[in-house]
Structures are given as structure tokens and as C-alpha cells.
GROMACS .gro file of N, CA and C in nm:
model
  543
    1MET      N    1  19.271  22.139   5.782
    1MET     CA    2  19.291  22.145   5.648
    1MET      C    3  19.229  22.038   5.605
    2LYS      N    4  19.288  21.893   5.684
    2LYS     CA    5  19.298  21.751   5.640
    2LYS      C    6  19.116  21.718   5.667
    3LYS      N    7  19.075  21.792   5.765
    3LYS     CA    8  18.946  21.754   5.792
    3LYS      C    9  18.827  21.811   5.704
    4LEU      N   10  18.882  21.937   5.651
    4LEU     CA   11  18.763  21.994   5.539
    4LEU      C   12  18.801  21.895   5.429
    5PHE      N   13  18.942  21.856   5.413
    5PHE     CA   14  18.932  21.744   5.271
    5PHE      C   15  18.867  21.652   5.234
    6ILE      N   16  18.844  21.582   5.390
    6ILE     CA   17  18.774  21.445   5.414
    6ILE      C   18  18.632  21.491   5.401
    7ALA      N   19  18.572  21.597   5.459
    7ALA     CA   20  18.425  21.650   5.423
    7ALA      C   21  18.402  21.661   5.285
    8ALA      N   22  18.502  21.732   5.224
    8ALA     CA   23  18.461  21.767   5.065
    8ALA      C   24  18.456  21.668   5.011
    9PHE      N   25  18.538  21.545   5.028
    9PHE     CA   26  18.566  21.435   4.943
    9PHE      C   27  18.428  21.309   4.994
   10ALA      N   28  18.378  21.329   5.097
   10ALA     CA   29  18.248  21.234   5.140
   10ALA      C   30  18.128  21.331   5.084
   11VAL      N   31  18.117  21.443   5.075
   11VAL     CA   32  18.048  21.507   5.011
   11VAL      C   33  18.035  21.474   4.870
   12LEU      N   34  18.152  21.464   4.814
   12LEU     CA   35  18.149  21.420   4.661
   12LEU      C   36  18.101  21.262   4.638
   13ILE      N   37  18.159  21.225   4.738
   13ILE     CA   38  18.121  21.072   4.703
   13ILE      C   39  17.961  21.039   4.732
   14CYS      N   40  17.901  21.123   4.796
   14CYS     CA   41  17.766  21.116   4.842
   14CYS      C   42  17.693  21.157   4.699
   15ALA      N   43  17.743  21.262   4.621
   15ALA     CA   44  17.664  21.327   4.512
   15ALA      C   45  17.691  21.246   4.416
   16ALA      N   46  17.802  21.172   4.379
   16ALA     CA   47  17.804  21.085   4.293
   16ALA      C   48  17.725  20.953   4.260
   17ALA      N   49  17.676  20.915   4.389
   17ALA     CA   50  17.646  20.761   4.418
   17ALA      C   51  17.508  20.765   4.306
   18PRO      N   52  17.499  20.614   4.247
   18PRO     CA   53  17.373  20.643   4.171
   18PRO      C   54  17.266  20.654   4.207
   19LYS      N   55  17.161  20.720   4.147
   19LYS     CA   56  16.990  20.738   4.205
   19LYS      C   57  16.960  20.596   4.196
   20ALA      N   58  16.989  20.485   4.123
   20ALA     CA   59  16.929  20.383   4.111
   20ALA      C   60  16.928  20.312   4.255
   21TYR      N   61  17.003  20.351   4.386
   21TYR     CA   62  16.995  20.292   4.510
   21TYR      C   63  16.921  20.366   4.590
   22ALA      N   64  16.886  20.470   4.543
   22ALA     CA   65  16.784  20.561   4.640
   22ALA      C   66  16.654  20.477   4.657
   23GLN      N   67  16.643  20.489   4.790
   23GLN     CA   68  16.542  20.443   4.854
   23GLN      C   69  16.395  20.518   4.850
   24LYS      N   70  16.277  20.443   4.791
   24LYS     CA   71  16.127  20.535   4.752
   24LYS      C   72  16.043  20.498   4.872
   25THR      N   73  15.976  20.574   4.868
   25THR     CA   74  15.867  20.573   4.976
   25THR      C   75  15.714  20.546   4.911
   26VAL      N   76  15.672  20.435   4.904
   26VAL     CA   77  15.545  20.374   4.830
   26VAL      C   78  15.413  20.348   4.930
   27GLY      N   79  15.334  20.407   4.945
   27GLY     CA   80  15.225  20.375   5.038
   27GLY      C   81  15.249  20.411   5.153
   28GLY      N   82  15.362  20.554   5.180
   28GLY     CA   83  15.340  20.554   5.303
   28GLY      C   84  15.507  20.477   5.385
   29ALA      N   85  15.537  20.397   5.323
   29ALA     CA   86  15.672  20.273   5.347
   29ALA      C   87  15.780  20.291   5.286
   30VAL      N   88  15.873  20.320   5.324
   30VAL     CA   89  16.037  20.347   5.252
   30VAL      C   90  16.046  20.173   5.224
   31MET      N   91  16.074  20.184   5.085
   31MET     CA   92  16.080  20.018   4.984
   31MET      C   93  16.254  20.032   5.030
   32SER      N   94  16.268  19.907   5.081
   32SER     CA   95  16.424  19.899   5.110
   32SER      C   96  16.461  19.759   4.955
   33PRO      N   97  16.547  19.827   4.919
   33PRO     CA   98  16.643  19.734   4.812
   33PRO      C   99  16.675  19.627   4.904
   34ALA      N  100  16.706  19.623   4.978
   34ALA     CA  101  16.741  19.470   5.072
   34ALA      C  102  16.639  19.392   5.074
   35LYS      N  103  16.506  19.421   5.049
   35LYS     CA  104  16.395  19.333   5.077
   35LYS      C  105  16.319  19.284   4.946
   36ASN      N  106  16.257  19.182   4.953
   36ASN     CA  107  16.218  19.130   4.824
   36ASN      C  108  16.064  19.194   4.793
   37ILE      N  109  16.020  19.174   4.662
   37ILE     CA  110  15.887  19.209   4.615
   37ILE      C  111  15.780  19.208   4.727
   38VAL      N  112  15.782  19.109   4.771
   38VAL     CA  113  15.652  19.064   4.855
   38VAL      C  114  15.677  19.148   4.998
   39GLN      N  115  15.794  19.121   5.062
   39GLN     CA  116  15.843  19.206   5.146
   39GLN      C  117  15.787  19.378   5.162
   40ASN      N  118  15.851  19.417   5.028
   40ASN     CA  119  15.811  19.562   5.035
   40ASN      C  120  15.671  19.609   5.011
   41ALA      N  121  15.607  19.517   4.937
   41ALA     CA  122  15.457  19.521   4.891
   41ALA      C  123  15.376  19.555   5.014
   42SER      N  124  15.410  19.448   5.101
   42SER     CA  125  15.362  19.420   5.221
   42SER      C  126  15.352  19.533   5.324
   43GLY      N  127  15.433  19.647   5.304
   43GLY     CA  128  15.477  19.723   5.386
   43GLY      C  129  15.375  19.857   5.338
   44SER      N  130  15.338  19.831   5.219
   44SER     CA  131  15.287  19.945   5.144
   44SER      C  132  15.119  19.973   5.196
   45LYS      N  133  15.099  20.072   5.245
   45LYS     CA  134  14.920  20.073   5.259
   45LYS      C  135  14.815  20.102   5.125
   46ASP      N  136  14.914  20.109   5.003
   46ASP     CA  137  14.864  20.149   4.889
   46ASP      C  138  14.823  19.991   4.811
   47HIS      N  139  14.894  19.887   4.865
   47HIS     CA  140  14.911  19.756   4.775
   47HIS      C  141  14.847  19.663   4.878
   48THR      N  142  14.765  19.683   4.976
   48THR     CA  143  14.697  19.572   5.012
   48THR      C  144  14.645  19.483   4.935
   49THR      N  145  14.519  19.503   4.850
   49THR     CA  146  14.464  19.462   4.771
   49THR      C  147  14.556  19.359   4.671
   50LEU      N  148  14.675  19.381   4.636
   50LEU     CA  149  14.750  19.317   4.558
   50LEU      C  150  14.843  19.220   4.630
   51VAL      N  151  14.875  19.257   4.779
   51VAL     CA  152  14.940  19.172   4.823
   51VAL      C  153  14.847  19.058   4.870
   52ALA      N  154  14.739  19.099   4.901
   52ALA     CA  155  14.600  18.967   4.952
   52ALA      C  156  14.599  18.880   4.850
   53ALA      N  157  14.588  18.923   4.733
   53ALA     CA  158  14.585  18.864   4.586
   53ALA      C  159  14.687  18.750   4.554
   54ILE      N  160  14.814  18.810   4.579
   54ILE     CA  161  14.926  18.755   4.577
   54ILE      C  162  14.929  18.625   4.667
   55LYS      N  163  14.892  18.646   4.804
   55LYS     CA  164  14.930  18.554   4.857
   55LYS      C  165  14.769  18.431   4.859
   56ALA      N  166  14.644  18.499   4.815
   56ALA     CA  167  14.527  18.406   4.768
   56ALA      C  168  14.577  18.318   4.632
   57ALA      N  169  14.663  18.375   4.556
   57ALA     CA  170  14.703  18.287   4.428
   57ALA      C  171  14.819  18.192   4.482
   58GLY      N  172  14.880  18.217   4.582
   58GLY     CA  173  14.984  18.120   4.620
   58GLY      C  174  15.112  18.167   4.548
   59LEU      N  175  15.128  18.293   4.506
   59LEU     CA  176  15.218  18.348   4.453
   59LEU      C  177  15.355  18.420   4.533
   60ALA      N  178  15.331  18.425   4.676
   60ALA     CA  179  15.413  18.508   4.732
   60ALA      C  180  15.541  18.421   4.748
   61PRO      N  181  15.580  18.280   4.734
   61PRO     CA  182  15.698  18.196   4.732
   61PRO      C  183  15.757  18.257   4.579
   62THR      N  184  15.703  18.250   4.471
   62THR     CA  185  15.738  18.321   4.349
   62THR      C  186  15.826  18.441   4.362
   63LEU      N  187  15.728  18.535   4.422
   63LEU     CA  188  15.791  18.651   4.415
   63LEU      C  189  15.861  18.719   4.528
   64SER      N  190  15.906  18.620   4.601
   64SER     CA  191  15.983  18.635   4.705
   64SER      C  192  16.144  18.541   4.663
   65ALA      N  193  16.122  18.478   4.553
   65ALA     CA  194  16.254  18.423   4.501
   65ALA      C  195  16.349  18.516   4.428
   66ALA      N  196  16.459  18.458   4.412
   66ALA     CA  197  16.561  18.532   4.343
   66ALA      C  198  16.541  18.600   4.225
   67GLY      N  199  16.468  18.586   4.131
   67GLY     CA  200  16.426  18.665   4.007
   67GLY      C  201  16.562  18.649   3.916
   68PRO      N  202  16.560  18.813   3.860
   68PRO     CA  203  16.475  18.896   3.896
   68PRO      C  204  16.377  18.920   3.825
   69TYR      N  205  16.291  18.987   3.854
   69TYR     CA  206  16.141  19.022   3.819
   69TYR      C  207  16.117  19.156   3.816
   70THR      N  208  16.049  19.210   3.679
   70THR     CA  209  15.997  19.334   3.691
   70THR      C  210  15.832  19.355   3.692
   71VAL      N  211  15.794  19.394   3.832
   71VAL     CA  212  15.658  19.387   3.851
   71VAL      C  213  15.557  19.543   3.833
   72PHE      N  214  15.483  19.508   3.763
   72PHE     CA  215  15.392  19.659   3.726
   72PHE      C  216  15.291  19.632   3.816
   73ALA      N  217  15.318  19.686   3.944
   73ALA     CA  218  15.207  19.668   4.066
   73ALA      C  219  15.100  19.779   4.075
   74PRO      N  220  14.993  19.710   4.053
   74PRO     CA  221  14.853  19.794   4.058
   74PRO      C  222  14.804  19.863   4.235
   75THR      N  223  14.772  19.970   4.222
   75THR     CA  224  14.745  20.026   4.364
   75THR      C  225  14.607  19.966   4.437
   76ASN      N  226  14.579  19.998   4.493
   76ASN     CA  227  14.450  19.964   4.576
   76ASN      C  228  14.315  20.059   4.491
   77GLU      N  229  14.348  20.176   4.472
   77GLU     CA  230  14.280  20.238   4.390
   77GLU      C  231  14.241  20.198   4.255
   78ALA      N  232  14.352  20.128   4.193
   78ALA     CA  233  14.356  20.067   4.070
   78ALA      C  234  14.265  19.943   4.061
   79PHE      N  235  14.252  19.880   4.169
   79PHE     CA  236  14.163  19.734   4.182
   79PHE      C  237  14.010  19.798   4.169
   80ALA      N  238  14.015  19.920   4.271
   80ALA     CA  239  13.857  19.975   4.283
   80ALA      C  240  13.806  20.025   4.171
   81LYS      N  241  13.900  20.050   4.060
   81LYS     CA  242  13.850  20.106   3.923
   81LYS      C  243  13.780  19.974   3.873
   82LEU      N  244  13.801  19.845   3.852
   82LEU     CA  245  13.750  19.734   3.800
   82LEU      C  246  13.604  19.722   3.810
   83PRO      N  247  13.544  19.684   3.733
   83PRO     CA  248  13.365  19.646   3.771
   83PRO      C  249  13.347  19.590   3.921
   84ALA      N  250  13.245  19.643   3.968
   84ALA     CA  251  13.199  19.585   4.077
   84ALA      C  252  13.196  19.421   4.100
   85GLY      N  253  13.240  19.403   4.218
   85GLY     CA  254  13.249  19.231   4.223
   85GLY      C  255  13.362  19.181   4.134
   86THR      N  256  13.438  19.228   4.058
   86THR     CA  257  13.549  19.153   4.008
   86THR      C  258  13.650  19.113   4.083
   87VAL      N  259  13.719  19.209   4.211
   87VAL     CA  260  13.830  19.129   4.284
   87VAL      C  261  13.763  19.023   4.388
   88ASP      N  262  13.652  19.058   4.425
   88ASP     CA  263  13.576  18.932   4.492
   88ASP      C  264  13.611  18.824   4.432
   89ASN      N  265  13.542  18.823   4.319
   89ASN     CA  266  13.498  18.715   4.211
   89ASN      C  267  13.672  18.645   4.194
   90LEU      N  268  13.761  18.707   4.179
   90LEU     CA  269  13.886  18.669   4.115
   90LEU      C  270  13.963  18.597   4.276
   91MET      N  271  13.921  18.653   4.362
   91MET     CA  272  13.958  18.590   4.501
   91MET      C  273  13.904  18.461   4.553
   92LYS      N  274  13.784  18.407   4.495
   92LYS     CA  275  13.716  18.297   4.503
   92LYS      C  276  13.828  18.202   4.481
   93PRO      N  277  13.833  18.084   4.573
   93PRO     CA  278  13.900  17.976   4.558
   93PRO      C  279  13.867  17.883   4.429
   94ALA      N  280  13.758  17.905   4.365
   94ALA     CA  281  13.715  17.822   4.232
   94ALA      C  282  13.774  17.912   4.120
   95ASN      N  283  13.831  18.036   4.142
   95ASN     CA  284  13.892  18.123   4.031
   95ASN      C  285  14.046  18.163   4.061
   96LYS      N  286  14.094  18.066   4.122
   96LYS     CA  287  14.234  18.069   4.139
   96LYS      C  288  14.305  18.091   4.008
   97ALA      N  289  14.273  18.006   3.913
   97ALA     CA  290  14.388  18.021   3.808
   97ALA      C  291  14.358  18.155   3.714
   98GLY      N  292  14.238  18.211   3.725
   98GLY     CA  293  14.217  18.353   3.682
   98GLY      C  294  14.277  18.458   3.769
   99LEU      N  295  14.311  18.422   3.863
   99LEU     CA  296  14.373  18.546   3.966
   99LEU      C  297  14.522  18.505   3.944
  100ILE      N  298  14.552  18.391   3.936
  100ILE     CA  299  14.701  18.372   3.904
  100ILE      C  300  14.756  18.437   3.751
  101LYS      N  301  14.654  18.391   3.645
  101LYS     CA  302  14.712  18.429   3.497
  101LYS      C  303  14.671  18.624   3.491
  102THR      N  304  14.579  18.664   3.613
  102THR     CA  305  14.598  18.830   3.599
  102THR      C  306  14.714  18.872   3.675
  103LEU      N  307  14.734  18.843   3.779
  103LEU     CA  308  14.853  18.888   3.854
  103LEU      C  309  15.004  18.855   3.782
  104THR      N  310  15.021  18.720   3.728
  104THR     CA  311  15.145  18.718   3.646
  104THR      C  312  15.132  18.800   3.530
  105TYR      N  313  15.048  18.855   3.484
  105TYR     CA  314  15.042  18.953   3.353
  105TYR      C  315  15.088  19.053   3.399
  106HIS      N  316  15.112  19.092   3.532
  106HIS     CA  317  15.166  19.192   3.592
  106HIS      C  318  15.324  19.172   3.596
  107VAL      N  319  15.367  19.074   3.568
  107VAL     CA  320  15.524  19.027   3.612
  107VAL      C  321  15.593  18.987   3.495
  108VAL      N  322  15.704  19.051   3.450
  108VAL     CA  323  15.791  19.012   3.362
  108VAL      C  324  15.930  18.985   3.397
  109SER      N  325  15.982  18.856   3.383
  109SER     CA  326  16.107  18.802   3.411
  109SER      C  327  16.211  18.880   3.344
  110GLY      N  328  16.308  18.928   3.433
  110GLY     CA  329  16.432  18.990   3.418
  110GLY      C  330  16.400  19.153   3.487
  111LYS      N  331  16.500  19.238   3.508
  111LYS     CA  332  16.469  19.346   3.566
  111LYS      C  333  16.498  19.462   3.461
  112PHE      N  334  16.397  19.526   3.429
  112PHE     CA  335  16.395  19.650   3.352
  112PHE      C  336  16.319  19.774   3.417
  113THR      N  337  16.437  19.877   3.418
  113THR     CA  338  16.418  19.979   3.511
  113THR      C  339  16.358  20.100   3.397
  114SER      N  340  16.305  20.197   3.449
  114SER     CA  341  16.227  20.305   3.346
  114SER      C  342  16.299  20.318   3.210
  115ALA      N  343  16.481  20.329   3.260
  115ALA     CA  344  16.530  20.388   3.167
  115ALA      C  345  16.577  20.284   3.045
  116ASP      N  346  16.582  20.135   3.087
  116ASP     CA  347  16.571  20.019   3.032
  116ASP      C  348  16.409  20.046   2.924
  117LEU      N  349  16.349  20.054   2.970
  117LEU     CA  350  16.199  20.041   2.912
  117LEU      C  351  16.191  20.182   2.807
  118LEU      N  352  16.251  20.302   2.830
  118LEU     CA  353  16.220  20.395   2.738
  118LEU      C  354  16.346  20.358   2.649
  119THR      N  355  16.454  20.313   2.651
  119THR     CA  356  16.551  20.252   2.560
  119THR      C  357  16.480  20.178   2.462
  120LYS      N  358  16.411  20.051   2.506
  120LYS     CA  359  16.337  19.986   2.426
  120LYS      C  360  16.216  20.059   2.345
  121VAL      N  361  16.147  20.104   2.371
  121VAL     CA  362  16.060  20.201   2.326
  121VAL      C  363  16.097  20.278   2.221
  122LYS      N  364  16.237  20.315   2.240
  122LYS     CA  365  16.305  20.425   2.114
  122LYS      C  366  16.330  20.349   2.017
  123GLU      N  367  16.423  20.195   2.070
  123GLU     CA  368  16.461  20.123   1.940
  123GLU      C  369  16.325  20.061   1.861
  124GLY      N  370  16.210  20.078   1.946
  124GLY     CA  371  16.093  20.023   1.855
  124GLY      C  372  16.008  20.091   1.812
  125LYS      N  373  16.088  20.221   1.787
  125LYS     CA  374  16.016  20.338   1.708
  125LYS      C  375  15.886  20.368   1.769
  126GLY      N  376  15.856  20.370   1.921
  126GLY     CA  377  15.760  20.421   1.977
  126GLY      C  378  15.666  20.349   2.050
  127LYS      N  379  15.737  20.198   2.058
  127LYS     CA  380  15.673  20.110   2.143
  127LYS      C  381  15.744  19.950   2.142
  128THR      N  382  15.717  19.900   2.258
  128THR     CA  383  15.776  19.784   2.254
  128THR      C  384  15.677  19.680   2.336
  129GLU      N  385  15.714  19.565   2.279
  129GLU     CA  386  15.655  19.438   2.373
  129GLU      C  387  15.716  19.356   2.506
  130LEU      N  388  15.663  19.361   2.598
  130LEU     CA  389  15.698  19.274   2.705
  130LEU      C  390  15.629  19.132   2.702
  131SER      N  391  15.701  19.032   2.720
  131SER     CA  392  15.654  18.922   2.772
  131SER      C  393  15.611  18.874   2.898
  132THR      N  394  15.500  18.855   2.956
  132THR     CA  395  15.487  18.799   3.085
  132THR      C  396  15.485  18.687   3.133
  133LEU      N  397  15.471  18.676   3.273
  133LEU     CA  398  15.484  18.521   3.312
  133LEU      C  399  15.342  18.436   3.280
  134SER      N  400  15.242  18.545   3.265
  134SER     CA  401  15.134  18.462   3.237
  134SER      C  402  15.120  18.392   3.093
  135GLY      N  403  15.223  18.446   2.986
  135GLY     CA  404  15.242  18.405   2.873
  135GLY      C  405  15.172  18.506   2.757
  136GLY      N  406  15.141  18.618   2.838
  136GLY     CA  407  15.095  18.702   2.747
  136GLY      C  408  15.162  18.820   2.712
  137THR      N  409  15.131  18.925   2.641
  137THR     CA  410  15.245  19.040   2.621
  137THR      C  411  15.178  19.182   2.696
  138ILE      N  412  15.265  19.286   2.703
  138ILE     CA  413  15.216  19.432   2.752
  138ILE      C  414  15.299  19.513   2.648
  139THR      N  415  15.214  19.622   2.591
  139THR     CA  416  15.286  19.684   2.524
  139THR      C  417  15.320  19.842   2.597
  140VAL      N  418  15.454  19.835   2.604
  140VAL     CA  419  15.511  19.961   2.659
  140VAL      C  420  15.531  20.079   2.593
  141MET      N  421  15.467  20.227   2.599
  141MET     CA  422  15.461  20.310   2.505
  141MET      C  423  15.496  20.443   2.597
  142SER      N  424  15.538  20.547   2.523
  142SER     CA  425  15.571  20.667   2.620
  142SER      C  426  15.515  20.798   2.571
  143GLN      N  427  15.496  20.876   2.674
  143GLN     CA  428  15.451  20.999   2.609
  143GLN      C  429  15.545  21.124   2.718
  144GLY      N  430  15.638  21.144   2.630
  144GLY     CA  431  15.751  21.246   2.655
  144GLY      C  432  15.858  21.132   2.745
  145ALA      N  433  15.841  21.174   2.877
  145ALA     CA  434  15.951  21.054   2.942
  145ALA      C  435  15.875  20.972   3.048
  146LYS      N  436  15.715  21.003   3.020
  146LYS     CA  437  15.644  20.918   3.099
  146LYS      C  438  15.591  20.799   3.034
  147LEU      N  439  15.617  20.713   3.105
  147LEU     CA  440  15.562  20.554   3.040
  147LEU      C  441  15.437  20.514   3.089
  148TYR      N  442  15.381  20.461   2.977
  148TYR     CA  443  15.257  20.389   3.015
  148TYR      C  444  15.210  20.236   2.917
  149LEU      N  445  15.139  20.156   2.998
  149LEU     CA  446  15.146  20.027   2.922
  149LEU      C  447  15.000  20.025   2.872
  150VAL      N  448  15.009  19.937   2.775
  150VAL     CA  449  14.859  19.886   2.733
  150VAL      C  450  14.862  19.739   2.702
  151ASP      N  451  14.761  19.698   2.809
  151ASP     CA  452  14.732  19.529   2.808
  151ASP      C  453  14.641  19.489   2.674
  152GLU      N  454  14.659  19.352   2.658
  152GLU     CA  455  14.585  19.289   2.537
  152GLU      C  456  14.445  19.317   2.515
  153LYS      N  457  14.380  19.384   2.605
  153LYS     CA  458  14.245  19.442   2.590
  153LYS      C  459  14.241  19.564   2.523
  154GLY      N  460  14.327  19.629   2.517
  154GLY     CA  461  14.328  19.769   2.493
  154GLY      C  462  14.363  19.886   2.589
  155GLY      N  463  14.344  19.821   2.725
  155GLY     CA  464  14.339  19.918   2.849
  155GLY      C  465  14.477  19.968   2.876
  156LYS      N  466  14.483  20.113   2.944
  156LYS     CA  467  14.592  20.183   2.932
  156LYS      C  468  14.603  20.195   3.095
  157SER      N  469  14.748  20.195   3.141
  157SER     CA  470  14.810  20.223   3.273
  157SER      C  471  14.905  20.290   3.286
  158TRP      N  472  14.921  20.390   3.337
  158TRP     CA  473  15.055  20.506   3.352
  158TRP      C  474  15.098  20.435   3.481
  159ILE      N  475  15.256  20.455   3.450
  159ILE     CA  476  15.346  20.413   3.556
  159ILE      C  477  15.359  20.534   3.629
  160THR      N  478  15.309  20.535   3.783
  160THR     CA  479  15.314  20.637   3.838
  160THR      C  480  15.444  20.667   3.936
  161ILE      N  481  15.487  20.581   3.973
  161ILE     CA  482  15.614  20.544   4.061
  161ILE      C  483  15.675  20.471   3.977
  162ASN      N  484  15.819  20.504   3.962
  162ASN     CA  485  15.911  20.411   3.872
  162ASN      C  486  16.026  20.359   3.964
  163ASP      N  487  16.118  20.258   3.914
  163ASP     CA  488  16.201  20.210   3.950
  163ASP      C  489  16.239  20.208   4.094
  164VAL      N  490  16.152  20.134   4.176
  164VAL     CA  491  16.122  20.108   4.321
  164VAL      C  492  16.239  19.963   4.337
  165ALA      N  493  16.345  19.968   4.350
  165ALA     CA  494  16.439  19.912   4.336
  165ALA      C  495  16.412  19.766   4.463
  166GLN      N  496  16.438  19.690   4.436
  166GLN     CA  497  16.394  19.552   4.513
  166GLN      C  498  16.532  19.407   4.504
  167SER      N  499  16.517  19.322   4.615
  167SER     CA  500  16.630  19.239   4.632
  167SER      C  501  16.641  19.168   4.501
  168ASN      N  502  16.517  19.142   4.444
  168ASN     CA  503  16.502  19.050   4.336
  168ASN      C  504  16.450  19.106   4.208
  169GLY      N  505  16.474  19.230   4.181
  169GLY     CA  506  16.404  19.309   4.063
  169GLY      C  507  16.368  19.451   4.078
  170VAL      N  508  16.291  19.467   4.020
  170VAL     CA  509  16.253  19.603   4.006
  170VAL      C  510  16.064  19.621   4.043
  171VAL      N  511  16.027  19.717   4.079
  171VAL     CA  512  15.863  19.750   4.080
  171VAL      C  513  15.854  19.890   4.036
  172HIS      N  514  15.747  19.886   3.934
  172HIS     CA  515  15.701  20.014   3.895
  172HIS      C  516  15.542  20.001   3.937
  173VAL      N  517  15.499  20.117   3.982
  173VAL     CA  518  15.349  20.159   4.043
  173VAL      C  519  15.259  20.189   3.929
  174VAL      N  520  15.146  20.088   3.921
  174VAL     CA  521  15.069  20.146   3.830
  174VAL      C  522  14.947  20.214   3.847
  175ASN      N  523  14.876  20.281   3.770
  175ASN     CA  524  14.734  20.336   3.811
  175ASN      C  525  14.614  20.237   3.744
  176ALA      N  526  14.619  20.144   3.710
  176ALA     CA  527  14.504  20.065   3.664
  176ALA      C  528  14.558  19.919   3.655
  177VAL      N  529  14.417  19.813   3.670
  177VAL     CA  530  14.501  19.676   3.637
  177VAL      C  531  14.503  19.629   3.494
  178LEU      N  532  14.613  19.570   3.456
  178LEU     CA  533  14.604  19.501   3.357
  178LEU      C  534  14.554  19.377   3.304
  179MET      N  535  14.471  19.376   3.197
  179MET     CA  536  14.405  19.235   3.175
  179MET      C  537  14.418  19.164   3.086
  180PRO      N  538  14.454  19.060   3.097
  180PRO     CA  539  14.504  18.950   2.991
  180PRO      C  540  14.407  18.924   2.907
  181ASN      N  541  14.416  18.849   2.776
  181ASN     CA  542  14.314  18.800   2.689
  181ASN      C  543  14.285  18.654   2.801
   0.00000   0.00000   0.00000
């Protein structure tokens, strides 16, 4: 009877554990909440372009620091949607400032889960603006429970995987590159 009680108690505890701590798989890799943004992104086969850009821009130390940060992480497929030559051009040393501006436009100071973002959207009567590390703003809106972002140029990006916990924040995978003014 004692063993049955212990087993039932263990199942109850596991069922009551918050989903926020659940590990997610992104780009074929399990994302560990114990790792930082750069460490986790480096394991995702869907984010090799983003990681290369972060390293080229010299932003790896920043995105490995304590934060917390919310990152809207474009996939390789998102980068491929840009006009031909855009990524190669941004990755040139002469265009480092533009690369930094573009990447930091995808980063917000603070940790905003999808529930936090939905709350802000509801409070804002359908939309909310977030200030990015680049100094720009991203507009967050919802369609039902699905969140999307509108950049300063009017481009739209959907959050395809939300709430990927990191030791220094949270990542939301997006399907388009956000472009600052």
C-alpha cells in the first residue's frame, strides 16, 4: 500500500509540474533550459544562418550573458526568403553595423513568454509594441491564440515555436526575418 501511495504521489507531482519547464525540440535538437541562447541555437540545424550571423556580428558574448532576453529567432528558411544576396551582403565585414542592427532588432530586453505577449496584446486592445535592442519597435498582434510580429517596414512574421526556455531568457522561433527601418 505504501508503494502504491508513493507511486501515485510521484505521478501527481509530475502532472502538476509547470509546462514552462518542458524542454522543446528545435531544429532536431532538444533545447536545454540550462543552456544560454547561443548554446541552444548552435545545436539547432534550423538556425545555422542565425548562429553564423550572431558570430559574425560579435553578438555571441551578449546573447550568452545573463540577460534576460526574448529572442525572435528566424530559421534558415526565413533567411532564404530574403532577396538574393541579402544575407551574404550583411555578412561582409564592411556591413557589420547593418548586421548588428538587423540581429538586435530580433532581441527584446526581458523575458516575455507567449502568455505574457498575449496578455500585453489584450491589454493593448489587439496589439502591443516592444522596444528592441536595436532601438526599434516590433508590433505584436494575435490571431486567435497564434502570435505574429509586424516589423517597422510592415513585414509580417509568425511565431512557429514559442516559449523555448533558455538560462538567460526565452526564444520564439519565427518564419521571417524582421527588418528595422
